[in-house]
Coordinates of C-alpha atoms in Angstrom, one line a residue:
Chain A
M1263 CA 87.7 -4.4 68.1
A1264 CA 85.2 -2.1 65.6
M1265 CA 84.7 1.2 66.6
T1266 CA 82.4 4.1 65.8
I1267 CA 84.0 7.5 64.6
T1268 CA 83.1 9.2 67.8
E1269 CA 84.8 6.0 69.6
K1270 CA 87.8 6.6 67.5
I1271 CA 88.2 10.1 68.2
L1272 CA 87.6 9.7 72.1
A1273 CA 90.3 6.9 71.9
K1274 CA 92.6 9.0 70.2
H1275 CA 92.6 11.8 72.5
A1276 CA 92.6 9.7 75.6
D1277 CA 95.8 7.9 74.2
K1278 CA 93.9 4.5 74.3
E1279 CA 94.0 1.7 71.5
K1280 CA 90.2 1.4 72.0
V1281 CA 87.2 2.8 74.1
A1282 CA 84.0 1.2 74.7
P1283 CA 80.5 2.8 75.6
G1284 CA 80.2 3.5 79.5
E1285 CA 83.8 3.9 79.8
L1286 CA 85.1 7.1 81.6
I1287 CA 87.8 8.7 80.0
T1288 CA 90.1 11.8 80.5
A1289 CA 90.9 13.2 77.2
R1290 CA 93.0 15.9 75.7
V1291 CA 90.9 19.1 74.1
D1292 CA 92.1 20.5 70.8
I1293 CA 89.8 23.6 71.5
A1294 CA 88.1 25.0 74.6
L1295 CA 85.6 27.5 73.6
G1296 CA 83.4 30.3 75.7
N1297 CA 81.3 33.0 75.1
D1298 CA 80.1 36.5 76.5
I1299 CA 77.5 34.5 78.8
T1300 CA 79.4 31.2 80.0
A1301 CA 83.1 32.4 79.9
P1302 CA 82.9 35.3 82.8
I1303 CA 82.1 32.1 85.0
A1304 CA 84.7 30.1 83.7
I1305 CA 87.2 32.8 83.9
K1306 CA 86.2 33.2 87.8
E1307 CA 86.7 29.6 88.4
F1308 CA 89.8 29.3 86.5
K1309 CA 91.4 32.4 88.5
K1310 CA 90.9 30.6 91.8
L1311 CA 93.7 28.3 90.7
N1312 CA 96.3 31.3 90.7
L1313 CA 97.7 30.0 87.4
N1314 CA 99.8 32.3 85.4
K1315 CA 99.0 30.8 82.1
V1316 CA 96.2 28.5 80.0
F1317 CA 97.2 25.2 79.0
D1318 CA 97.7 26.4 75.3
N1319 CA 97.0 30.0 74.6
T1320 CA 96.4 29.2 71.0
R1321 CA 93.8 26.4 71.8
V1322 CA 91.5 28.8 74.1
V1323 CA 88.7 30.5 71.8
L1324 CA 86.6 33.3 73.3
V1325 CA 83.7 34.8 71.1
P1326 CA 81.5 37.5 72.5
D1327 CA 78.4 36.5 70.5
H1328 CA 75.3 36.3 72.5
F1329 CA 74.8 40.0 73.9
C1330 CA 77.4 41.5 71.6
P1331 CA 77.6 44.3 70.5
N1332 CA 76.9 44.7 74.3
K1333 CA 73.0 45.2 74.7
D1334 CA 73.3 47.0 78.1
I1335 CA 75.7 47.9 81.0
K1336 CA 75.6 44.4 82.5
S1337 CA 76.4 42.7 79.2
A1338 CA 79.2 45.2 78.7
D1339 CA 80.6 44.2 82.0
Q1340 CA 80.6 40.8 80.9
A1341 CA 82.1 41.3 77.5
K1342 CA 84.8 43.3 79.3
I1343 CA 85.8 40.3 81.4
L1344 CA 86.6 38.4 78.3
R1345 CA 88.5 41.3 76.7
A1346 CA 90.8 41.7 80.0
F1347 CA 91.3 37.8 80.0
A1348 CA 92.3 37.7 76.6
N1349 CA 94.8 40.5 77.1
E1350 CA 96.1 39.2 80.3
Y1351 CA 96.7 35.4 78.9
N1352 CA 97.5 36.5 75.4
I1353 CA 94.5 34.6 73.9
T1354 CA 95.2 34.3 70.3
H1355 CA 91.8 33.3 69.2
Y1356 CA 89.7 36.2 71.0
Y1357 CA 87.1 37.7 68.6
D1358 CA 86.0 41.2 69.4
V1359 CA 83.3 43.0 67.6
G1360 CA 84.7 43.9 64.0
E1361 CA 85.8 40.1 63.9
M1362 CA 83.2 38.1 65.7
G1363 CA 80.5 36.3 64.6
V1364 CA 78.1 33.5 65.8
E1365 CA 80.7 31.4 67.5
H1366 CA 79.6 27.9 65.8
S1367 CA 79.4 29.4 62.3
L1368 CA 82.7 31.3 63.1
L1369 CA 84.8 28.5 64.1
P1370 CA 84.5 26.1 61.2
E1371 CA 84.6 29.1 58.6
Q1372 CA 88.1 30.2 59.9
G1373 CA 89.4 26.8 60.1
V1374 CA 89.7 26.9 64.0
V1375 CA 88.1 23.6 64.2
V1376 CA 89.4 20.7 62.0
S1377 CA 88.1 17.2 61.5
G1378 CA 89.1 14.6 64.1
D1379 CA 89.2 17.6 66.9
L1380 CA 87.8 16.9 70.3
V1381 CA 86.3 20.1 71.0
I1382 CA 84.3 21.2 74.3
G1383 CA 82.6 24.6 74.5
A1384 CA 80.6 26.3 77.4
D1385 CA 77.6 26.5 74.9
S1386 CA 75.2 23.6 74.1
H1387 CA 75.3 24.2 70.4
T1388 CA 79.1 23.2 70.5
C1389 CA 77.8 20.0 68.9
T1390 CA 77.7 21.8 65.5
Y1391 CA 81.4 20.8 64.4
G1392 CA 80.5 17.3 64.4
A1393 CA 79.5 18.2 61.0
L1394 CA 83.1 18.0 59.9
G1395 CA 83.8 14.7 61.7
A1396 CA 85.1 16.1 65.0
F1397 CA 83.9 15.0 68.5
S1398 CA 82.5 18.3 69.8
T1399 CA 79.9 18.6 72.7
G1400 CA 78.5 21.3 75.1
V1401 CA 79.9 21.6 78.7
G1402 CA 79.6 24.1 81.5
S1403 CA 81.6 26.8 82.6
T1404 CA 83.4 24.9 85.4
D1405 CA 84.1 22.2 83.1
L1406 CA 85.6 25.0 80.7
A1407 CA 87.6 26.4 83.6
A1408 CA 89.1 23.0 84.3
A1409 CA 90.1 22.8 80.8
F1410 CA 91.7 26.2 80.4
A1411 CA 93.9 24.8 83.2
T1412 CA 94.7 21.4 82.2
G1413 CA 93.8 20.8 78.7
E1414 CA 91.8 17.8 79.6
V1415 CA 88.3 17.0 79.9
W1416 CA 86.3 13.9 81.7
L1417 CA 83.8 12.1 79.4
R1418 CA 81.8 9.1 79.4
V1419 CA 82.0 7.3 76.3
P1420 CA 78.5 7.7 74.8
E1421 CA 76.6 4.9 72.9
S1422 CA 75.8 5.8 69.4
I1423 CA 72.7 5.8 67.3
K1424 CA 73.0 5.5 63.7
F1425 CA 70.7 7.5 61.6
I1426 CA 70.3 6.4 57.9
Y1427 CA 68.8 9.0 55.5
E1428 CA 68.0 7.8 51.7
G1429 CA 66.1 9.2 49.2
K1430 CA 65.9 12.6 47.4
L1431 CA 64.9 15.5 49.0
N1432 CA 61.7 17.1 48.0
K1433 CA 61.4 21.0 47.0
Y1434 CA 61.9 23.4 49.9
V1435 CA 63.4 20.5 52.1
S1436 CA 66.5 20.8 53.6
A1437 CA 68.9 19.7 56.4
K1438 CA 66.9 21.7 59.1
D1439 CA 63.7 19.8 58.1
L1440 CA 65.8 16.4 58.4
I1441 CA 66.8 17.2 61.9
L1442 CA 63.4 18.7 62.9
Y1443 CA 61.9 15.7 61.5
T1444 CA 64.2 13.2 63.7
I1445 CA 63.7 15.2 66.9
G1446 CA 59.8 15.1 66.2
D1447 CA 60.2 11.2 65.6
I1448 CA 62.5 10.5 68.8
G1449 CA 61.7 13.4 71.1
V1450 CA 63.7 15.7 72.8
D1451 CA 65.3 13.2 75.1
G1452 CA 65.5 10.7 72.0
A1453 CA 69.3 10.6 72.2
L1454 CA 69.8 11.5 75.8
Y1455 CA 73.5 11.2 76.6
K1456 CA 74.2 9.3 73.3
S1457 CA 76.0 10.2 69.9
M1458 CA 73.9 10.7 66.8
E1459 CA 75.7 9.5 63.8
F1460 CA 74.1 10.8 60.6
T1461 CA 74.8 8.8 57.5
G1462 CA 73.4 7.6 54.2
Q1463 CA 73.0 9.0 50.5
T1464 CA 70.9 12.2 51.4
I1465 CA 73.7 13.1 54.0
E1466 CA 76.3 12.7 51.4
N1467 CA 74.5 14.7 49.1
L1468 CA 74.2 17.7 51.7
P1469 CA 76.6 20.7 51.4
V1470 CA 78.9 21.4 54.4
S1471 CA 76.3 24.2 55.4
G1472 CA 73.5 21.9 55.7
R1473 CA 75.4 19.2 57.5
L1474 CA 76.4 21.8 60.1
T1475 CA 72.6 22.7 60.7
M1476 CA 71.9 18.9 61.4
A1477 CA 75.0 18.5 63.9
N1478 CA 74.0 21.8 65.4
M1479 CA 70.5 20.4 66.7
A1480 CA 71.5 16.9 68.1
I1481 CA 71.5 18.6 71.4
E1482 CA 67.8 19.3 70.7
A1483 CA 67.3 15.4 71.0
G1484 CA 69.7 15.3 74.3
G1485 CA 72.5 14.1 72.2
K1486 CA 76.1 14.2 73.5
N1487 CA 77.4 14.8 70.0
G1488 CA 76.2 14.7 66.5
I1489 CA 78.8 13.6 63.8
I1490 CA 79.0 13.0 60.1
A1491 CA 82.1 11.1 58.7
P1492 CA 84.3 13.4 56.5
D1493 CA 83.9 12.6 52.9
D1494 CA 85.3 14.6 49.6
S1495 CA 83.1 17.7 50.7
T1496 CA 84.4 17.9 54.2
K1497 CA 87.9 17.7 52.9
K1498 CA 87.6 20.2 50.2
Y1499 CA 86.1 22.6 53.0
V1500 CA 88.5 21.9 55.7
D1501 CA 91.5 21.7 53.7
S1502 CA 90.8 25.3 52.0
R1503 CA 90.8 27.0 55.6
K1504 CA 92.2 24.8 58.2
E1505 CA 94.7 26.0 60.8
R1506 CA 96.0 22.8 61.8
E1507 CA 96.3 19.4 60.2
P1508 CA 92.8 17.5 60.3
D1509 CA 92.5 13.7 61.1
Y1510 CA 89.8 12.2 59.0
Y1511 CA 88.0 9.1 61.0
S1512 CA 85.1 7.1 59.9
S1513 CA 83.2 4.3 61.5
D1514 CA 84.0 0.6 60.9
E1515 CA 81.3 -1.3 59.2
D1516 CA 80.9 -3.6 62.0
A1517 CA 80.9 -0.8 64.7
N1518 CA 78.4 -1.2 67.5
Y1519 CA 75.3 1.2 67.6
S1520 CA 72.5 1.1 70.5
E1521 CA 70.2 1.5 67.6
I1522 CA 69.8 2.1 63.9
I1523 CA 67.1 4.4 62.8
K1524 CA 66.0 4.5 58.7
Y1525 CA 64.3 7.5 57.1
D1526 CA 62.9 7.8 53.6
V1527 CA 63.5 11.4 53.1
S1528 CA 61.0 11.4 50.0
K1529 CA 58.3 11.3 52.4
I1530 CA 59.3 14.4 54.5
E1531 CA 58.0 18.0 53.7
P1532 CA 59.0 21.0 55.1
Q1533 CA 58.6 20.8 58.9
V1534 CA 57.6 23.3 61.5
A1535 CA 58.2 22.8 65.3
F1536 CA 55.2 24.2 67.3
P1537 CA 55.7 25.8 70.9
H1538 CA 57.1 24.9 73.2
L1539 CA 59.4 21.9 72.4
P1540 CA 61.5 21.3 69.2
E1541 CA 59.9 17.9 69.0
N1542 CA 56.4 19.3 68.4
T1543 CA 56.9 19.0 64.7
R1544 CA 54.4 19.2 61.8
G1545 CA 54.5 18.9 58.1
I1546 CA 53.9 22.3 56.6
S1547 CA 50.6 21.1 55.1
E1548 CA 49.3 20.3 58.4
V1549 CA 50.1 23.9 59.9
G1550 CA 46.8 25.6 59.6
T1551 CA 46.6 29.4 59.8
I1552 CA 48.7 30.9 62.2
P1553 CA 49.2 34.5 62.1
I1554 CA 52.5 35.9 63.1
D1555 CA 54.4 38.9 64.1
Q1556 CA 58.1 38.5 63.2
V1557 CA 60.4 36.3 61.1
V1558 CA 64.1 35.7 62.4
I1559 CA 66.5 34.3 59.7
G1560 CA 70.0 33.7 61.3
S1561 CA 71.6 31.8 64.3
C1562 CA 74.3 29.0 64.4
T1563 CA 71.6 26.8 62.9
N1564 CA 70.6 28.8 59.7
G1565 CA 72.9 31.5 59.6
L1566 CA 75.2 30.9 56.7
L1567 CA 75.3 32.3 53.2
D1568 CA 73.3 29.2 51.7
D1569 CA 70.5 29.7 54.2
L1570 CA 70.6 33.6 53.3
K1571 CA 70.4 32.6 49.6
V1572 CA 67.4 30.3 49.9
A1573 CA 65.5 33.2 51.9
A1574 CA 66.3 35.9 49.3
N1575 CA 65.4 33.5 46.4
I1576 CA 61.7 33.4 48.0
I1577 CA 61.4 36.8 49.1
K1578 CA 62.8 38.3 45.7
G1579 CA 60.2 40.5 44.4
R1580 CA 57.7 40.1 47.1
K1581 CA 57.0 42.3 50.0
V1582 CA 57.0 41.3 53.8
A1583 CA 53.4 41.3 55.0
K1584 CA 52.3 44.5 56.6
R1585 CA 53.0 44.5 60.5
V1586 CA 55.4 41.7 60.3
R1587 CA 59.0 42.5 61.1
M1588 CA 61.7 40.5 59.3
I1589 CA 65.3 40.3 60.7
V1590 CA 68.1 38.8 59.0
I1591 CA 71.2 38.3 60.8
P1592 CA 74.0 36.8 58.7
A1593 CA 76.2 34.7 61.0
T1594 CA 79.6 35.8 60.5
L1595 CA 81.1 39.1 59.2
K1596 CA 82.4 36.8 56.0
V1597 CA 78.8 35.9 55.5
Y1598 CA 77.5 39.4 55.8
R1599 CA 80.1 40.8 53.3
D1600 CA 79.6 37.9 50.7
A1601 CA 75.8 38.3 51.1
M1602 CA 76.2 42.0 50.4
H1603 CA 78.3 41.5 47.6
E1604 CA 76.0 39.1 46.1
G1605 CA 73.2 41.7 46.3
L1606 CA 71.2 39.9 48.8
F1607 CA 70.9 43.1 51.0
D1608 CA 69.0 44.8 48.3
V1609 CA 66.7 42.0 47.9
F1610 CA 65.9 41.8 51.6
M1611 CA 65.6 45.8 51.9
D1612 CA 63.5 45.9 48.8
A1613 CA 61.1 43.5 50.4
G1614 CA 61.0 45.4 53.8
A1615 CA 63.4 43.3 55.8
I1616 CA 66.4 44.3 57.9
I1617 CA 69.9 43.1 58.2
S1618 CA 71.6 43.0 61.5
T1619 CA 75.4 42.5 62.6
P1620 CA 76.2 39.1 63.6
T1621 CA 74.9 38.1 66.9
C1622 CA 73.0 35.4 68.6
G1623 CA 70.6 38.1 69.7
P1624 CA 66.9 37.3 69.4
C1625 CA 67.6 33.4 69.4
L1626 CA 67.7 33.3 73.1
G1627 CA 65.7 36.6 74.0
G1628 CA 68.5 38.6 74.2
H1629 CA 68.4 41.8 71.8
M1630 CA 67.5 42.6 68.1
G1631 CA 64.1 41.4 68.1
V1632 CA 62.7 40.2 71.5
L1633 CA 59.0 39.3 71.4
A1634 CA 56.2 41.1 73.2
E1635 CA 53.4 39.2 75.2
G1636 CA 51.2 37.1 73.0
E1637 CA 53.5 37.7 69.7
R1638 CA 54.3 34.9 67.4
A1639 CA 57.6 34.3 65.4
V1640 CA 58.9 32.0 62.7
S1641 CA 62.5 31.5 63.4
T1642 CA 65.4 29.5 61.8
T1643 CA 66.9 29.3 65.2
N1644 CA 67.0 25.8 67.2
R1645 CA 64.9 26.3 70.2
N1646 CA 61.1 27.4 71.0
F1647 CA 60.9 26.9 74.8
V1648 CA 58.6 29.0 76.9
G1649 CA 59.9 32.6 76.9
R1650 CA 62.7 31.7 74.6
M1651 CA 62.8 34.7 72.3
G1652 CA 61.1 37.1 75.0
H1653 CA 58.1 37.3 76.8
P1654 CA 56.8 33.8 78.3
K1655 CA 53.5 34.3 76.6
S1656 CA 55.1 34.6 73.2
E1657 CA 55.5 31.8 70.6
V1658 CA 58.4 30.6 68.7
Y1659 CA 57.7 28.3 65.3
L1660 CA 61.0 26.7 64.2
A1661 CA 61.4 26.2 60.4
N1662 CA 63.8 26.3 57.6
P1663 CA 64.9 29.6 55.8
A1664 CA 62.6 29.1 52.8
V1665 CA 59.4 28.5 55.1
A1666 CA 60.6 31.4 57.0
A1667 CA 61.0 33.7 54.2
A1668 CA 57.5 32.7 52.8
S1669 CA 55.9 33.1 56.4
A1670 CA 57.1 36.8 56.3
V1671 CA 55.5 37.6 52.8
A1672 CA 52.4 35.6 53.8
G1673 CA 52.1 36.9 57.5
I1674 CA 51.2 33.6 58.6
V1675 CA 53.1 30.3 59.0
A1676 CA 53.5 29.2 55.5
G1677 CA 55.6 27.2 53.0
P1678 CA 56.8 28.7 49.6
D1679 CA 54.1 26.8 47.7
Q1680 CA 51.3 28.8 49.5
L1681 CA 52.6 32.3 47.9
Chain B
M144 CA 73.9 13.7 105.6
K145 CA 70.1 13.9 105.2
I146 CA 68.3 16.6 103.2
E147 CA 64.5 17.4 104.4
G148 CA 62.3 19.9 102.5
K149 CA 59.0 20.6 101.2
V150 CA 58.7 19.7 97.4
W151 CA 57.8 22.0 94.5
K152 CA 56.8 19.6 91.5
F153 CA 57.4 20.3 87.8
G154 CA 56.9 18.2 84.7
N155 CA 58.7 16.8 82.1
D156 CA 61.3 18.4 79.9
V157 CA 61.9 21.6 82.2
D158 CA 64.6 23.5 80.1
T159 CA 67.4 25.9 81.2
D160 CA 65.3 28.6 79.6
V161 CA 62.5 28.1 82.2
I162 CA 65.0 27.8 85.1
I163 CA 66.7 31.0 84.5
P164 CA 65.5 32.9 81.5
A165 CA 68.2 34.2 79.0
R166 CA 67.2 37.7 79.6
Y167 CA 68.6 37.6 82.9
L168 CA 71.9 36.4 81.8
N169 CA 73.8 39.6 81.8
T170 CA 75.3 38.7 85.2
S171 CA 76.6 35.7 86.8
E172 CA 75.8 36.8 90.2
P173 CA 74.0 33.8 92.1
A174 CA 71.7 36.2 94.3
D175 CA 70.7 38.0 91.4
L176 CA 70.0 35.0 89.4
A177 CA 68.1 33.4 92.3
E178 CA 65.5 36.1 92.2
H179 CA 64.3 34.8 88.7
C180 CA 64.6 31.1 89.2
M181 CA 61.7 29.1 87.7
E182 CA 60.2 32.4 86.8
D183 CA 58.6 31.2 83.4
A184 CA 57.1 28.2 84.8
D185 CA 56.0 29.7 88.1
A186 CA 56.4 33.6 88.3
E187 CA 56.5 33.8 92.3
F188 CA 58.5 31.0 92.7
S189 CA 61.5 32.8 94.1
S190 CA 59.4 34.5 96.7
K191 CA 57.5 31.2 97.6
V192 CA 60.4 29.0 97.9
S193 CA 61.8 28.5 101.3
L194 CA 65.3 27.3 102.4
G195 CA 65.8 23.5 102.1
D196 CA 63.0 23.0 99.7
I197 CA 63.3 20.4 97.1
I198 CA 62.6 20.2 93.2
V199 CA 60.9 17.2 91.9
G200 CA 60.7 17.0 88.0
G201 CA 60.0 14.5 85.4
K202 CA 62.1 13.2 82.5
N203 CA 64.9 15.3 81.0
F204 CA 65.5 17.9 83.5
G205 CA 67.6 20.8 82.5
C206 CA 67.5 20.3 78.9
G207 CA 68.6 22.9 76.5
S208 CA 71.5 25.4 77.2
S209 CA 74.6 24.7 78.8
R210 CA 74.2 27.6 81.1
E211 CA 75.8 26.7 84.5
H212 CA 73.5 30.0 85.7
A213 CA 70.7 27.2 85.8
P214 CA 72.0 24.9 88.8
I215 CA 73.4 28.1 90.3
S216 CA 70.0 29.8 90.4
I217 CA 68.4 26.6 91.9
K218 CA 70.9 26.4 94.6
A219 CA 71.1 30.3 95.5
S220 CA 67.1 30.3 95.6
G221 CA 67.6 28.1 98.7
V222 CA 66.7 24.9 97.2
S223 CA 68.4 21.7 98.7
C224 CA 68.2 19.4 96.0
V225 CA 66.4 18.2 92.6
I226 CA 65.1 14.9 92.1
A227 CA 64.1 13.9 88.6
E228 CA 63.1 10.7 86.6
S229 CA 66.1 12.0 84.3
F230 CA 68.3 14.7 83.7
A231 CA 69.7 16.2 80.5
R232 CA 73.5 15.6 80.1
I233 CA 75.0 19.1 80.6
F234 CA 72.8 20.1 83.4
Y235 CA 73.7 16.7 85.2
R236 CA 77.6 17.7 84.7
N237 CA 76.9 21.3 86.0
S238 CA 75.2 20.1 89.0
F239 CA 77.9 18.1 90.2
N240 CA 80.5 20.7 89.2
T241 CA 78.6 23.5 91.0
G242 CA 77.6 21.4 94.2
L243 CA 73.8 21.2 93.7
P244 CA 72.9 17.5 95.0
I245 CA 70.8 15.7 92.2
F246 CA 68.9 12.3 92.3
E247 CA 67.5 10.2 89.4
S248 CA 64.6 8.1 90.4
K249 CA 61.6 7.4 88.3
E250 CA 59.7 6.0 91.1
A251 CA 60.0 9.3 93.2
S252 CA 59.3 11.6 90.2
K253 CA 56.2 9.7 89.4
K254 CA 54.7 9.5 93.1
I255 CA 55.8 12.6 95.0
S256 CA 53.2 15.2 94.9
A257 CA 53.7 19.1 95.2
G258 CA 53.7 20.0 99.0
D259 CA 54.9 16.5 100.1
K260 CA 57.6 16.6 102.9
I261 CA 60.4 14.3 101.9
S262 CA 63.8 13.3 103.3
V263 CA 66.8 12.5 101.2
D264 CA 69.7 10.3 102.5
V265 CA 72.5 11.8 100.3
E266 CA 75.0 8.9 100.8
S267 CA 72.5 5.9 100.0
G268 CA 70.1 7.8 97.7
T269 CA 67.3 6.6 99.8
I270 CA 64.3 9.0 99.4
E271 CA 61.5 8.9 101.9
N272 CA 58.1 10.6 101.5
L273 CA 57.2 11.8 104.9
T274 CA 53.7 12.8 104.1
K275 CA 52.9 9.6 102.2
K276 CA 54.8 7.3 104.1
E277 CA 56.6 5.7 101.2
Q278 CA 60.5 5.2 100.4
Y279 CA 62.0 5.0 97.1
K280 CA 65.4 4.4 95.6
S281 CA 67.4 6.5 93.2
Q282 CA 70.1 5.6 91.0
P283 CA 73.4 5.2 92.9
I284 CA 75.9 8.2 91.7
P285 CA 78.7 6.7 89.7
P286 CA 82.3 6.5 91.5
F287 CA 83.9 9.1 89.5
M288 CA 80.9 11.7 90.3
Q289 CA 81.2 10.7 93.9
N290 CA 84.9 11.3 93.9
L291 CA 84.4 14.8 92.6
I292 CA 81.9 15.4 95.3
D293 CA 84.5 14.1 97.7
S294 CA 87.1 16.5 96.5
G295 CA 84.8 19.2 97.1
G296 CA 83.9 19.9 93.5
L297 CA 85.5 19.8 90.0
M298 CA 88.0 22.7 90.5
N299 CA 89.3 21.5 93.8
Y300 CA 89.9 18.0 91.9
V301 CA 91.7 20.0 89.5
K302 CA 93.6 21.9 92.1
S303 CA 94.7 18.5 93.6
K304 CA 95.6 16.9 90.3
I305 CA 97.9 20.1 89.2
S306 CA 99.6 20.7 92.5

């Protein structure tokens, strides 16, 4: 029977020849991930089982990235729970301050997640690793606790939607715009419970960094996972850093899809998602004049070196507008160091931007750039819900790094062509 | 078992940042989380809600983050169950795993108004609107999920599997 890449990975991890949409399976997990917000509950639940070990101490990954470096006493207490658990159970992949980064950027970078993996994480953006041809999905803390104990997760095999992107990208249009455009088209529940498979010539031409951005936001359309079949770029990326041997899967040509959606990307301009849902997208030419107070460049969506380079190219030789704060957050320490060595820090600081240590921080209104009442931000992050970045009466406009940098200079939501 | 309560009505795409804003996620204590439940949709919700009350939402209830703090805060605020046209995937799992009863019914979501008194038969999923004298059906709970509920939640299910 013909299968999609998602079905093949799930079948393999459930020790089955084949699986079909709707089927409930119990599957082995390769990686079980938690962070400083979700892991404390998982650890509390896991401890109720009175086990003296986790299913595999090399496959449990803990990254205190959300409110770390600790933003207040309560956050410090939560991070401490992870540290103590990592010590007690000899968790090899525990990343404290000094090693950590934004989890979904760190794991691919460090080769912890490889193609063909089945990954669950108590963080909704765990779907990011689909960019490498892995099945990865977000779960809650209790699911994570169960996986800590058993190394397994129950899953309903999802139906798949195939997205085909063809054509040449316009100037300043990136993976972020493709995924925002897609969410704008199908809506925030357009792929509810389903797998989003991204295909086509445009996707094949995207660098791995861009593919990570696309898979990252599958959850913003309600998707269970986002996935891109591995090709030569994936293999080059994975083979140079892998901790384990990858398995490269692809969909059969006659695999079944619940829907096939095609886009001609030459018709897409840079996208901005207006408050308060990622589906409220408009092309940059239709934005109008919206004054802003802050720009954030970073997060698991757009915090990689490629993203920072795009922003630096726009901002180079220019100044951040008066009374606008521009905050740049490299996603990992490697990104931080590389950006520093490539001179990007000088470019940002000359323009009047600041550079933060890696953290999820402002993306979820945690710290390092929380918004006051009535303030507006342009952000390269993934969500613009009410109160997402601070006060319930603040606003977040989602965009790509080029638009974010241009907006910082213009002091309004703006594309690079408007400078 | 029947759940009876007064309805608090919300719209489509109620996200987990509205259910429990991330600024309060520096703790996982249910009582602390309950104090801020639904705060960004209705600032006084936690003080107005009474034990047993029922939340009714539109489509895609619980979209956004994977935070289990969302169903935990709803449950700890005294809410007895949530009815919606549809639920976001992770919230759906988390509700079963943490023991918050949820029911999917487009008809109920459309026809129930704020303040209605309703009664839900947990086993059959039948929803009765005592104010409007109407009855609605909800989607049956899949057998696997029912098995989780019968075992007393995911961790008890796991416990029985590993012992």
